[in-house]
Amino acid sequence: MRQPMRQLADVAACRSGDKGNILDLSLMAPNATVYAVLQQHVTADAVRHHLAPWAAGPVTRYELPRLHALKFVVEAALDGGAARSGRADNLGKTLGAALLRLEIPWPPSSSPSSPSSPSEGPDTGPPPDDEGGSHA
Amino acid sequence: MTAVRVGGGLGFYGDSYRPALNLVEAGHVQYVAFDHLAELTLAILAKDRRRDPSLGYARDLLPLLRFLWPAAVQRGVRLISNAGGLNPMAAGAAAAQVAHDLGLSARIGVVHGDDFRGRLDLVEWDDSDPSAPPPVFANAYVGAAPILSALDQGADLVITGRVADSALFLGAIAHALHWDLSGAGPIDWNRLALGAVAGHLLECSGQVTGGNHSGHWQSIPDLDRIGYPIAELSDTGTLRITKVPGSGGRVTRDTVREQLLYEVHDPSRYLTPDVTVDLSETWLADAGPDMVDVCDVRGHVRPDAYKVLAGCPDGFLGQGLIGFSWPDALDKAEAAAAILARQVQAMSLSTTAPTAEYLGVSSFHGPLAAPVDRGRVNEVYLRMTLRTATRGAADAFARLFPPLALSGPPTASGLLGVDRVRELFWSRTGLIPRSVLDRGVRVDVRPAPAFYAGGSETRGGSTLL
């Protein structure tokens, strides 16, 4: 049976920023469960492949389990940077939304109830859910 | 307990400063800091300075000051701004003129010495391109220490050049909470990191109070009267983000998280000139309506080099915009693009082909955009750009657009005015040792009339560190 897929836009949010020719993406989950799925499926390689028409790469990923967020630093992504780019979106402001077009397996193949590393210590970690149910 | 409230009054050159007046009047803040400078801004200011050597600063500083300086002086709110850009002394003189016009008695502090155009040999560039043309600007990202010094010397308004965005705020926080930034004694890096994070969260104005929100943006109320952010810090090591009561927008863990992570690259090593910030253990706590506490920010020793950003000329961009309506809107736009491409070739305007973007269809996501049903596209704009070696070639390209109205595909319309020619800059980054820059950074604090008379000459001034 074919694995059902879901677009990241249905489950997460993303904001993009720029430093020179480098694209900086923050992919944010509404809770630890979704974060664990993102951590499993939205790898640096998946992002590099997805953004390949725009970005030469390489892509580096950073994990923020307490904030339920992943960061991606995508090099050579902005047509030379804001002051050189010919693109209508010379700052890459819409490329976070472009990442949200990526499709990942859903429901995830491994159980999200046993995520590999979200940190939710009752004393030091954040509350389990962000308010507002904003992404799902 | 000592505490301080700082407001974020501006996020870029061109941002609205109206919400900043609300910060001054109703935010119970002691300081408001204004971040006028993005990477792109320096290129814009460099063009200004070339036209007129007395320019090179963010000129919106002047209407901003006319708008809110009297209220700030009345309430004892001190203002910090990097509007000095590439010419902080000229900005200081212009601000002094405003003080004179308004009849304000104020002390102005100017921080300068970040310009490295004359000391390029000291920069260790990240790329090693020996063929790079001389930069039109080259500025180091200065830290908070000179801002603290200016405030210590009684400045009511501090104007800087290229300092790190977060440093604008950290300087004010350090002044209020009596933190030592000199490094003469032991430094509490965790404390400094909290101040730098406060600055980072405030430097983009409305982007932390619900603006440009990537989450459920529909739930953010009243963006027409958005409240700009306030950071509240105490000497016991707490940081709370909030906004002016009753203003629009919203402060939630979602909005704060988004700005916290914005453009930091490696969150465990967010580099600032003052401290290396570590967000890897950081979390956020709701503290009430529009109040979020930022917890477990760690700091590590600051880098021993400052970042330098330079802009090197890299040719020109010619551009034009032309719209087409249904039927066959997209086909017509593509046909127009083909006509322009052939004309570029025939006229030998460039060694590269022009680039076409279809606004309303795929201009932002290009090949990633979902395909459209061609027959149903109501209208589409063609934006076409051409990289050229000369300004003249770029201008000639832009002038190819209007004739399409009579001699191209039908229903061409909406020939909107755009900048026909843009000068392009390649950004180079590099590092310089702390000791080199620290020797050159200067802080001048004088009563406004002394700047008013002074012009752009450096007279007196105190060397830092």
Coordinates of C-alpha atoms in Angstrom, one line a residue:
Chain A
M1 CA 0.0 0.0 0.0
R2 CA 1.3 3.4 -0.9
Q3 CA 2.3 5.5 2.1
P4 CA -0.1 8.5 2.4
M5 CA 1.7 11.9 2.2
R6 CA 1.0 15.3 3.6
Q7 CA 2.4 18.7 2.8
L8 CA 4.4 20.4 5.5
A9 CA 2.1 23.4 5.2
D10 CA -0.6 21.3 6.9
V11 CA 1.4 20.6 10.0
A12 CA 4.1 23.2 10.5
A13 CA 5.1 26.9 10.0
C14 CA 8.2 28.3 8.4
R15 CA 9.8 31.7 8.4
S16 CA 12.7 32.5 6.1
G17 CA 15.5 35.1 6.5
D18 CA 18.7 36.0 4.7
K19 CA 22.4 36.6 5.4
G20 CA 24.2 37.5 2.2
N21 CA 23.7 34.6 -0.2
I22 CA 22.6 32.3 2.6
L23 CA 19.0 31.4 3.2
D24 CA 18.0 30.8 6.8
L25 CA 14.8 28.8 7.5
S26 CA 13.0 28.1 10.8
L27 CA 10.6 25.1 10.6
M28 CA 8.3 25.1 13.6
A29 CA 6.0 22.4 14.9
P30 CA 3.0 23.0 17.0
N31 CA 4.0 20.3 19.5
A32 CA 6.5 17.6 20.4
T33 CA 4.7 14.9 18.4
V34 CA 4.8 16.8 15.2
Y35 CA 8.3 17.9 15.9
A36 CA 9.4 14.2 16.2
V37 CA 7.9 13.6 12.7
L38 CA 9.7 16.6 11.2
Q39 CA 12.9 15.5 12.9
Q40 CA 12.6 12.1 11.2
H41 CA 11.5 13.2 7.8
V42 CA 12.7 16.7 7.1
T43 CA 16.4 16.0 6.8
A44 CA 19.0 18.3 5.5
D45 CA 19.2 16.2 2.4
A46 CA 15.4 16.3 1.9
V47 CA 15.5 20.1 2.1
R48 CA 18.5 20.3 -0.3
H49 CA 16.7 18.1 -2.8
H50 CA 13.4 20.0 -2.5
L51 CA 15.0 23.5 -2.9
A52 CA 17.5 22.4 -5.6
P53 CA 15.8 24.5 -8.3
W54 CA 16.6 27.6 -6.2
A55 CA 19.6 26.7 -4.0
A56 CA 22.9 25.2 -4.8
G57 CA 23.4 24.2 -1.2
P58 CA 24.9 22.7 0.9
V59 CA 22.2 22.5 3.7
T60 CA 23.0 22.3 7.4
R61 CA 20.3 21.3 9.9
Y62 CA 20.1 22.3 13.6
E63 CA 17.6 20.7 16.1
L64 CA 15.8 22.6 18.8
P65 CA 13.7 20.0 20.6
R66 CA 12.7 22.4 23.4
L67 CA 11.3 24.8 20.9
H68 CA 9.9 22.1 18.6
A69 CA 11.8 23.6 15.8
L70 CA 14.4 22.8 13.1
K71 CA 16.7 25.3 11.5
F72 CA 18.1 24.9 8.0
V73 CA 21.0 27.0 6.7
V74 CA 21.0 26.8 2.9
E75 CA 24.1 28.2 1.2
A76 CA 24.3 29.8 -2.3
A77 CA 20.5 30.1 -2.3
L78 CA 19.7 33.8 -3.0
D79 CA 21.1 34.6 -6.4
G80 CA 24.0 36.4 -4.8
G81 CA 22.2 38.0 -2.0
A82 CA 19.6 40.8 -1.6
A83 CA 21.8 43.5 -3.2
R84 CA 22.8 41.5 -6.2
S85 CA 19.7 39.3 -6.8
G86 CA 17.5 39.8 -9.8
R87 CA 14.6 37.9 -8.3
A88 CA 11.3 39.5 -7.5
D89 CA 11.8 38.1 -4.0
N90 CA 15.4 39.3 -3.5
L91 CA 15.3 38.6 0.2
G92 CA 14.0 35.1 0.0
K93 CA 11.0 36.0 2.1
T94 CA 8.8 33.4 0.3
L95 CA 11.2 30.5 0.4
G96 CA 10.0 29.4 3.8
A97 CA 6.6 28.9 2.2
A98 CA 8.3 27.1 -0.6
L99 CA 9.7 24.6 1.9
L100 CA 6.1 24.0 3.2
R101 CA 5.3 22.5 -0.2
L102 CA 7.5 19.5 0.7
E103 CA 5.5 16.3 1.3
I104 CA 6.3 13.9 4.0
P105 CA 4.9 10.5 4.9
W106 CA 1.8 10.8 7.1
P107 CA 0.9 9.1 9.3
P108 CA 4.7 8.6 9.9
S109 CA 6.0 5.2 9.5
S110 CA 7.4 5.0 13.0
S111 CA 5.0 5.8 15.9
P112 CA 5.1 9.4 16.9
S113 CA 4.3 8.4 20.4
S114 CA 7.9 7.3 20.8
P115 CA 9.8 10.2 19.4
S116 CA 13.5 9.9 19.5
S117 CA 14.5 13.0 21.4
P118 CA 11.9 15.7 22.2
S119 CA 12.8 17.0 25.6
E120 CA 9.9 17.6 27.9
G121 CA 11.3 17.4 31.4
P122 CA 8.5 18.6 33.7
D123 CA 10.7 21.1 35.4
T124 CA 12.8 22.5 32.7
G125 CA 11.1 21.9 29.4
P126 CA 8.4 23.9 27.8
P127 CA 4.7 23.1 28.1
P128 CA 3.8 20.4 25.6
D129 CA 1.7 22.3 23.2
D130 CA 1.9 25.8 21.7
E131 CA -1.2 27.7 22.1
G132 CA -3.7 28.3 19.4
G133 CA -3.3 25.1 17.5
S134 CA -1.9 27.3 14.9
H135 CA -0.6 25.0 12.3
A136 CA -2.7 21.9 12.3
Chain B
M1 CA 15.5 44.4 42.2
T2 CA 16.6 46.6 39.3
A3 CA 14.7 46.3 36.1
V4 CA 14.6 48.0 32.7
R5 CA 12.1 48.2 29.9
V6 CA 13.4 48.8 26.4
G7 CA 11.3 49.2 23.2
G8 CA 12.0 48.2 19.7
G9 CA 11.1 51.3 17.6
L10 CA 11.9 50.4 14.0
G11 CA 12.8 47.3 12.0
F12 CA 14.3 48.7 8.9
Y13 CA 14.9 51.9 6.9
G14 CA 11.4 52.7 5.7
D15 CA 9.5 51.1 8.6
S16 CA 6.7 53.0 10.2
Y17 CA 7.8 54.8 13.3
R18 CA 4.3 55.7 14.4
P19 CA 4.1 52.7 16.8
A20 CA 7.3 54.0 18.4
L21 CA 5.5 57.1 19.7
N22 CA 3.1 54.8 21.4
L23 CA 6.1 53.0 23.0
V24 CA 7.4 56.3 24.3
E25 CA 4.0 57.6 25.5
A26 CA 2.4 54.5 26.9
G27 CA 5.0 51.7 27.0
H28 CA 6.7 52.8 30.3
V29 CA 10.0 52.3 28.6
Q30 CA 13.3 53.9 29.6
Y31 CA 14.9 53.4 26.2
V32 CA 13.8 52.9 22.6
A33 CA 16.2 51.5 20.1
F34 CA 15.8 51.8 16.3
D35 CA 17.3 49.4 13.9
H36 CA 17.5 51.1 10.5
L37 CA 20.1 48.9 8.9
A38 CA 19.8 45.6 7.0
E39 CA 22.6 44.2 4.8
L40 CA 20.8 45.7 1.8
T41 CA 20.5 49.1 3.4
L42 CA 24.3 49.7 3.4
A43 CA 24.2 49.4 -0.4
I44 CA 21.4 51.9 -0.6
L45 CA 23.3 54.3 1.6
A46 CA 26.5 53.9 -0.4
K47 CA 24.7 55.1 -3.5
D48 CA 23.4 58.1 -1.5
R49 CA 26.9 58.9 -0.2
R50 CA 28.4 58.8 -3.7
R51 CA 25.8 61.3 -4.9
D52 CA 26.4 63.6 -1.9
P53 CA 29.3 63.0 0.6
S54 CA 27.2 64.7 3.3
L55 CA 24.7 61.8 3.0
G56 CA 25.1 58.1 3.6
Y57 CA 22.8 57.9 6.7
A58 CA 19.2 56.7 7.0
R59 CA 17.4 59.9 6.3
D60 CA 14.1 58.8 7.9
L61 CA 15.9 59.5 11.2
L62 CA 15.0 63.1 10.8
P63 CA 11.2 62.9 10.4
L64 CA 11.3 60.2 13.1
L65 CA 13.0 62.6 15.5
R66 CA 10.6 65.4 14.7
F67 CA 7.7 63.0 15.3
L68 CA 8.7 61.6 18.7
W69 CA 11.8 63.3 20.2
P70 CA 9.8 65.9 22.1
A71 CA 7.7 63.3 23.8
A72 CA 10.9 61.2 24.6
V73 CA 12.7 64.2 26.1
Q74 CA 9.7 65.1 28.1
R75 CA 9.5 61.6 29.6
G76 CA 13.3 61.0 29.9
V77 CA 13.2 58.2 27.3
R78 CA 16.6 57.8 25.7
L79 CA 16.9 56.9 22.1
I80 CA 19.5 54.7 20.3
S81 CA 19.7 54.4 16.5
N82 CA 22.0 53.0 14.0
A83 CA 20.6 55.4 11.4
G84 CA 24.2 56.8 11.1
G85 CA 24.8 54.1 8.6
L86 CA 27.9 55.0 6.6
N87 CA 28.1 58.5 7.9
P88 CA 27.2 58.7 11.6
M89 CA 28.8 62.2 12.1
A90 CA 26.6 63.7 9.4
A91 CA 23.6 62.0 11.0
G92 CA 24.6 63.5 14.3
A93 CA 24.8 67.0 12.8
A94 CA 21.4 66.5 11.1
A95 CA 19.9 65.4 14.3
A96 CA 21.3 68.4 16.1
Q97 CA 19.6 70.6 13.5
V98 CA 16.3 68.9 14.4
A99 CA 16.9 69.6 18.1
H100 CA 17.6 73.2 17.2
D101 CA 14.4 73.5 15.2
L102 CA 12.4 71.9 17.9
G103 CA 14.0 73.9 20.6
L104 CA 15.1 70.8 22.4
S105 CA 18.0 70.8 24.8
A106 CA 19.6 67.4 24.4
R107 CA 23.0 65.7 24.4
I108 CA 23.8 63.7 21.3
G109 CA 26.3 60.8 21.2
V110 CA 27.8 59.6 18.0
V111 CA 29.6 56.2 17.7
H112 CA 31.9 55.9 14.7
G113 CA 35.0 54.1 13.5
D114 CA 33.3 51.1 11.9
D115 CA 34.3 52.1 8.4
F116 CA 37.1 49.9 7.1
R117 CA 37.5 51.1 3.5
G118 CA 40.9 52.5 4.3
R119 CA 42.0 49.4 6.2
L120 CA 41.0 46.6 3.9
D121 CA 44.4 44.9 4.3
L122 CA 43.5 44.1 7.9
V123 CA 40.4 42.1 6.9
E124 CA 40.6 38.4 6.6
W125 CA 37.9 37.7 3.9
D126 CA 35.7 34.6 4.0
D127 CA 36.2 34.2 0.3
S128 CA 39.7 34.7 -1.1
D129 CA 38.8 36.3 -4.4
P130 CA 41.8 38.4 -5.5
S131 CA 39.9 39.8 -8.4
A132 CA 37.1 41.3 -6.2
P133 CA 36.8 45.0 -7.1
P134 CA 37.3 47.6 -4.3
P135 CA 34.2 47.8 -2.1
V136 CA 32.0 50.9 -2.0
F137 CA 31.5 50.2 1.6
A138 CA 33.2 48.0 4.2
N139 CA 31.9 48.2 7.8
A140 CA 32.6 46.2 10.9
Y141 CA 29.7 45.1 13.2
V142 CA 30.6 47.0 16.4
G143 CA 29.4 45.8 19.8
A144 CA 27.5 47.4 22.7
A145 CA 30.4 48.9 24.6
P146 CA 30.5 52.3 22.8
I147 CA 26.7 52.7 23.1
L148 CA 27.0 52.0 26.9
S149 CA 29.8 54.6 27.0
A150 CA 27.7 57.2 25.2
L151 CA 24.8 56.7 27.6
D152 CA 27.2 56.8 30.6
Q153 CA 28.3 60.2 29.2
G154 CA 24.8 61.4 29.3
A155 CA 23.7 61.1 25.7
D156 CA 19.9 61.4 25.3
L157 CA 20.2 60.3 21.7
V158 CA 22.9 57.8 20.5
I159 CA 23.6 57.6 16.8
T160 CA 25.8 54.8 15.5
G161 CA 27.0 53.4 12.3
R162 CA 27.1 49.7 11.6
V163 CA 26.8 48.1 15.0
A164 CA 25.3 44.7 15.6
D165 CA 21.5 45.0 15.7
S166 CA 21.3 43.4 19.1
A167 CA 24.0 45.7 20.5
L168 CA 21.7 48.7 20.1
F169 CA 19.6 47.2 22.8
L170 CA 22.3 45.5 24.9
G171 CA 24.0 48.9 25.3
A172 CA 20.9 50.4 26.8
I173 CA 20.2 47.3 29.0
A174 CA 23.8 47.3 30.3
H175 CA 23.6 51.0 31.1
A176 CA 20.3 50.5 33.0
L177 CA 21.4 47.4 34.9
H178 CA 25.0 48.6 35.5
W179 CA 26.7 45.8 33.6
D180 CA 30.3 46.1 32.8
L181 CA 31.1 45.3 29.1
S182 CA 34.8 46.3 29.2
G183 CA 36.1 42.9 30.1
A184 CA 38.2 44.5 32.8
G185 CA 36.7 42.1 35.3
P186 CA 35.0 38.7 34.9
I187 CA 32.1 38.8 32.5
D188 CA 28.8 37.0 33.2
W189 CA 28.2 35.6 29.7
N190 CA 24.8 34.2 30.5
R191 CA 23.6 37.7 31.5
L192 CA 25.0 39.3 28.4
A193 CA 23.4 36.6 26.2
L194 CA 20.0 37.4 27.7
G195 CA 20.5 41.1 26.9
A196 CA 21.6 40.2 23.3
V197 CA 18.6 38.0 22.9
A198 CA 16.3 40.8 24.1
G199 CA 17.8 42.9 21.4
H200 CA 17.5 40.2 18.8
L201 CA 13.8 39.8 19.6
L202 CA 13.2 43.5 19.3
E203 CA 15.3 44.5 16.3
C204 CA 12.6 43.7 13.8
S205 CA 9.8 45.7 15.4
G206 CA 6.5 44.1 14.5
Q207 CA 7.9 40.8 13.5
V208 CA 7.7 39.6 17.1
T209 CA 4.3 41.1 17.9
G210 CA 2.4 39.3 15.2
G211 CA 3.6 40.8 12.0
N212 CA 4.8 38.5 9.2
H213 CA 3.6 35.6 11.3
S214 CA 4.1 32.3 9.7
G215 CA 1.6 30.5 12.0
H216 CA -2.1 31.2 12.1
W217 CA -1.8 34.8 10.9
Q218 CA -5.6 35.2 10.6
S219 CA -5.8 35.1 14.4
I220 CA -3.5 38.2 14.9
P221 CA -5.8 41.2 15.6
D222 CA -5.5 44.8 14.6
L223 CA -2.3 44.9 12.6
D224 CA -3.3 48.4 11.5
R225 CA -2.3 49.6 14.9
I226 CA 0.3 47.1 15.8
G227 CA 2.1 47.5 19.0
Y228 CA 5.9 47.4 18.8
P229 CA 7.7 45.1 21.2
I230 CA 9.0 45.8 24.7
A231 CA 11.7 43.7 26.6
E232 CA 11.7 43.8 30.3
L233 CA 14.8 42.5 32.0
S234 CA 15.8 42.3 35.6
D235 CA 19.2 42.0 37.3
T236 CA 18.0 38.6 38.6
G237 CA 18.3 37.3 35.0
T238 CA 14.8 37.3 33.6
L239 CA 13.6 38.4 30.2
R240 CA 10.0 39.1 29.3
I241 CA 8.7 40.1 25.9
T242 CA 5.5 42.2 25.8
K243 CA 4.0 45.2 24.0
V244 CA 2.1 48.3 24.7
P245 CA -1.2 47.5 26.4
G246 CA -4.2 48.0 24.1
S247 CA -2.2 48.1 20.9
G248 CA -2.8 45.7 18.0
G249 CA -0.9 42.6 17.2
R250 CA -0.2 39.8 19.6
V251 CA 2.7 38.3 21.6
T252 CA 2.6 34.6 22.0
R253 CA 5.1 31.8 22.3
D254 CA 4.6 31.3 18.6
T255 CA 5.4 34.8 17.6
V256 CA 8.4 35.0 20.0
R257 CA 9.7 31.6 18.9
E258 CA 9.6 32.8 15.3
Q259 CA 11.7 35.9 15.9
L260 CA 14.0 34.1 18.4
L261 CA 15.1 31.8 15.7
Y262 CA 15.1 34.3 12.8
E263 CA 18.4 34.4 10.9
V264 CA 20.5 33.0 13.8
H265 CA 22.0 30.2 11.7
D266 CA 23.5 27.8 14.3
P267 CA 21.3 28.3 17.4
S268 CA 24.0 27.0 19.7
R269 CA 26.5 29.5 18.4
Y270 CA 24.6 32.7 17.5
L271 CA 27.5 35.1 17.1
T272 CA 27.3 38.7 18.2
P273 CA 30.3 41.1 18.9
D274 CA 29.4 41.0 22.6
V275 CA 28.7 37.4 23.4
T276 CA 28.2 34.0 21.7
V277 CA 24.6 33.1 22.4
D278 CA 23.5 29.5 22.9
L279 CA 19.7 28.9 22.4
S280 CA 19.9 25.1 22.4
E281 CA 18.3 24.8 25.8
T282 CA 16.1 27.9 25.6
W283 CA 12.3 27.6 26.0
L284 CA 9.4 30.0 26.3
A285 CA 6.7 30.3 29.0
D286 CA 3.4 32.1 28.9
A287 CA 3.3 34.8 31.5
G288 CA -0.1 36.3 30.7
P289 CA -1.8 38.0 27.8
D290 CA 0.8 39.3 25.4
M291 CA 3.6 38.3 27.8
V292 CA 6.2 35.6 27.2
D293 CA 9.2 34.8 29.3
V294 CA 12.4 33.6 27.6
C295 CA 14.1 31.0 29.7
D296 CA 17.5 29.3 29.8
V297 CA 19.4 31.4 27.4
R298 CA 23.1 30.6 27.7
G299 CA 26.1 32.7 26.8
H300 CA 29.7 31.8 26.0
V301 CA 32.8 33.9 25.5
R302 CA 32.5 36.4 22.6
P303 CA 34.3 35.9 19.3
D304 CA 37.8 37.4 19.2
A305 CA 37.1 38.9 15.8
Y306 CA 34.4 41.3 14.5
K307 CA 32.4 40.6 11.3
V308 CA 33.0 42.9 8.4
L309 CA 30.5 43.4 5.6
A310 CA 31.6 44.9 2.3
G311 CA 29.7 45.6 -0.9
C312 CA 31.5 45.3 -4.2
P313 CA 30.0 46.7 -7.5
D314 CA 28.7 43.8 -9.6
G315 CA 27.1 45.4 -12.7
F316 CA 23.5 46.5 -13.2
L317 CA 20.1 45.1 -13.5
G318 CA 17.6 46.4 -16.0
Q319 CA 14.0 45.5 -15.3
G320 CA 10.4 46.0 -16.6
L321 CA 6.9 44.9 -15.8
I322 CA 4.0 44.5 -18.1
G323 CA 0.6 42.8 -17.6
F324 CA -1.7 40.8 -19.9
S325 CA -5.3 39.8 -19.4
W326 CA -7.4 36.7 -20.2
P327 CA -7.8 35.1 -22.6
D328 CA -4.4 33.4 -23.1
A329 CA -2.8 35.7 -20.5
L330 CA 0.1 33.4 -19.7
D331 CA 0.7 32.5 -23.3
K332 CA 0.9 36.3 -24.1
A333 CA 3.3 37.0 -21.3
E334 CA 5.5 34.1 -22.5
A335 CA 5.4 35.4 -26.0
A336 CA 6.4 38.9 -24.8
A337 CA 9.3 37.4 -22.9
A338 CA 10.5 35.6 -26.1
I339 CA 10.3 38.9 -28.0
L340 CA 12.4 40.7 -25.4
A341 CA 14.9 37.9 -25.3
R342 CA 15.4 38.1 -29.1
Q343 CA 15.7 41.9 -28.9
V344 CA 18.4 41.6 -26.2
Q345 CA 20.3 39.3 -28.4
A346 CA 20.0 41.5 -31.5
M347 CA 21.1 44.5 -29.6
S348 CA 23.9 42.7 -27.7
L349 CA 22.8 44.2 -24.4
S350 CA 24.4 41.5 -22.3
T351 CA 26.4 38.4 -22.3
T352 CA 23.6 36.7 -20.3
A353 CA 20.0 36.0 -21.3
P354 CA 17.2 37.9 -19.5
T355 CA 15.2 36.2 -16.8
A356 CA 11.4 36.0 -16.9
E357 CA 9.1 35.8 -13.9
Y358 CA 5.3 35.5 -14.1
L359 CA 3.8 37.5 -11.2
G360 CA 0.6 35.9 -10.0
V361 CA 1.7 32.5 -11.3
S362 CA 5.2 31.5 -10.3
S363 CA 7.4 34.5 -9.6
F364 CA 8.1 33.5 -6.0
H365 CA 8.3 29.7 -6.1
G366 CA 9.4 29.3 -9.7
P367 CA 9.7 25.6 -10.6
L368 CA 8.3 24.6 -7.2
A369 CA 5.0 26.4 -7.8
A370 CA 2.0 24.3 -8.5
P371 CA 1.0 24.3 -12.2
V372 CA -1.9 26.5 -13.2
D373 CA -4.7 25.9 -15.7
R374 CA -3.6 28.1 -18.5
G375 CA -7.0 28.7 -19.9
R376 CA -8.3 30.1 -16.6
V377 CA -5.5 32.5 -15.7
N378 CA -7.3 35.9 -15.4
E379 CA -4.3 38.0 -15.7
V380 CA -0.5 37.8 -15.3
Y381 CA 2.4 40.2 -15.1
L382 CA 5.6 39.5 -16.8
R383 CA 8.6 40.8 -14.9
M384 CA 11.8 40.5 -16.8
T385 CA 15.3 41.4 -15.7
L386 CA 18.7 41.5 -17.4
R387 CA 22.1 41.7 -15.9
T388 CA 24.3 44.1 -17.7
A389 CA 27.8 45.5 -17.4
T390 CA 26.8 49.1 -17.9
R391 CA 24.0 51.3 -16.7
G392 CA 23.2 52.3 -20.3
A393 CA 22.6 48.7 -21.3
A394 CA 20.3 48.1 -18.4
D395 CA 18.3 51.2 -19.2
A396 CA 18.1 50.3 -22.9
F397 CA 16.6 46.9 -21.8
A398 CA 14.0 48.6 -19.6
R399 CA 13.0 50.8 -22.5
L400 CA 12.0 47.8 -24.6
F401 CA 8.9 47.3 -22.5
P402 CA 6.6 50.2 -23.5
P403 CA 6.7 49.4 -27.2
L404 CA 5.1 46.0 -26.5
A405 CA 1.8 47.8 -25.8
L406 CA 1.4 48.5 -29.5
S407 CA 3.7 46.0 -31.1
G408 CA 3.5 42.9 -28.9
P409 CA 0.7 40.4 -28.0
P410 CA -2.7 41.9 -27.3
T411 CA -4.2 43.3 -24.1
A412 CA -0.8 44.5 -22.7
S413 CA -1.6 46.9 -19.9
G414 CA -0.6 48.1 -16.5
L415 CA 2.8 49.3 -17.4
L416 CA 3.6 50.2 -13.8
G417 CA 6.5 52.3 -12.9
V418 CA 9.4 50.4 -11.5
D419 CA 13.0 51.3 -11.0
R420 CA 14.3 50.7 -14.5
V421 CA 17.9 50.2 -13.4
R422 CA 19.3 48.9 -10.2
E423 CA 23.0 48.9 -9.4
L424 CA 24.1 45.6 -8.0
F425 CA 26.5 44.7 -5.2
W426 CA 28.2 41.5 -4.3
S427 CA 28.4 41.1 -0.5
R428 CA 31.7 40.0 0.9
T429 CA 32.2 39.1 4.6
G430 CA 35.3 38.8 6.6
L431 CA 36.8 39.2 10.0
I432 CA 39.0 41.6 11.8
P433 CA 40.7 41.1 15.2
R434 CA 38.9 42.8 18.1
S435 CA 41.9 44.8 19.1
V436 CA 42.2 46.4 15.7
L437 CA 38.7 47.7 15.6
D438 CA 38.5 48.7 19.3
R439 CA 41.5 51.0 18.8
G440 CA 39.5 52.9 16.1
V441 CA 36.0 53.1 17.5
R442 CA 35.2 56.5 18.8
V443 CA 32.4 58.0 20.9
D444 CA 31.6 61.7 20.7
V445 CA 29.1 63.0 23.2
R446 CA 28.2 66.7 23.1
P447 CA 25.3 69.1 23.6
A448 CA 23.3 69.2 20.4
P449 CA 24.5 72.7 19.4
A450 CA 28.1 71.5 19.3
F451 CA 27.2 69.0 16.6
Y452 CA 25.0 71.6 14.8
A453 CA 28.1 73.8 14.4
G454 CA 30.4 70.9 13.9
G455 CA 29.7 69.5 10.5
S456 CA 31.3 66.1 9.8
E457 CA 34.7 66.9 11.2
T458 CA 35.7 64.8 14.2
R459 CA 36.8 67.1 16.9
G460 CA 37.8 65.9 20.4
G461 CA 36.2 62.5 20.9
S462 CA 37.2 59.8 23.2
T463 CA 38.8 56.5 22.2
L464 CA 37.2 53.5 23.7
L465 CA 39.0 50.7 25.6

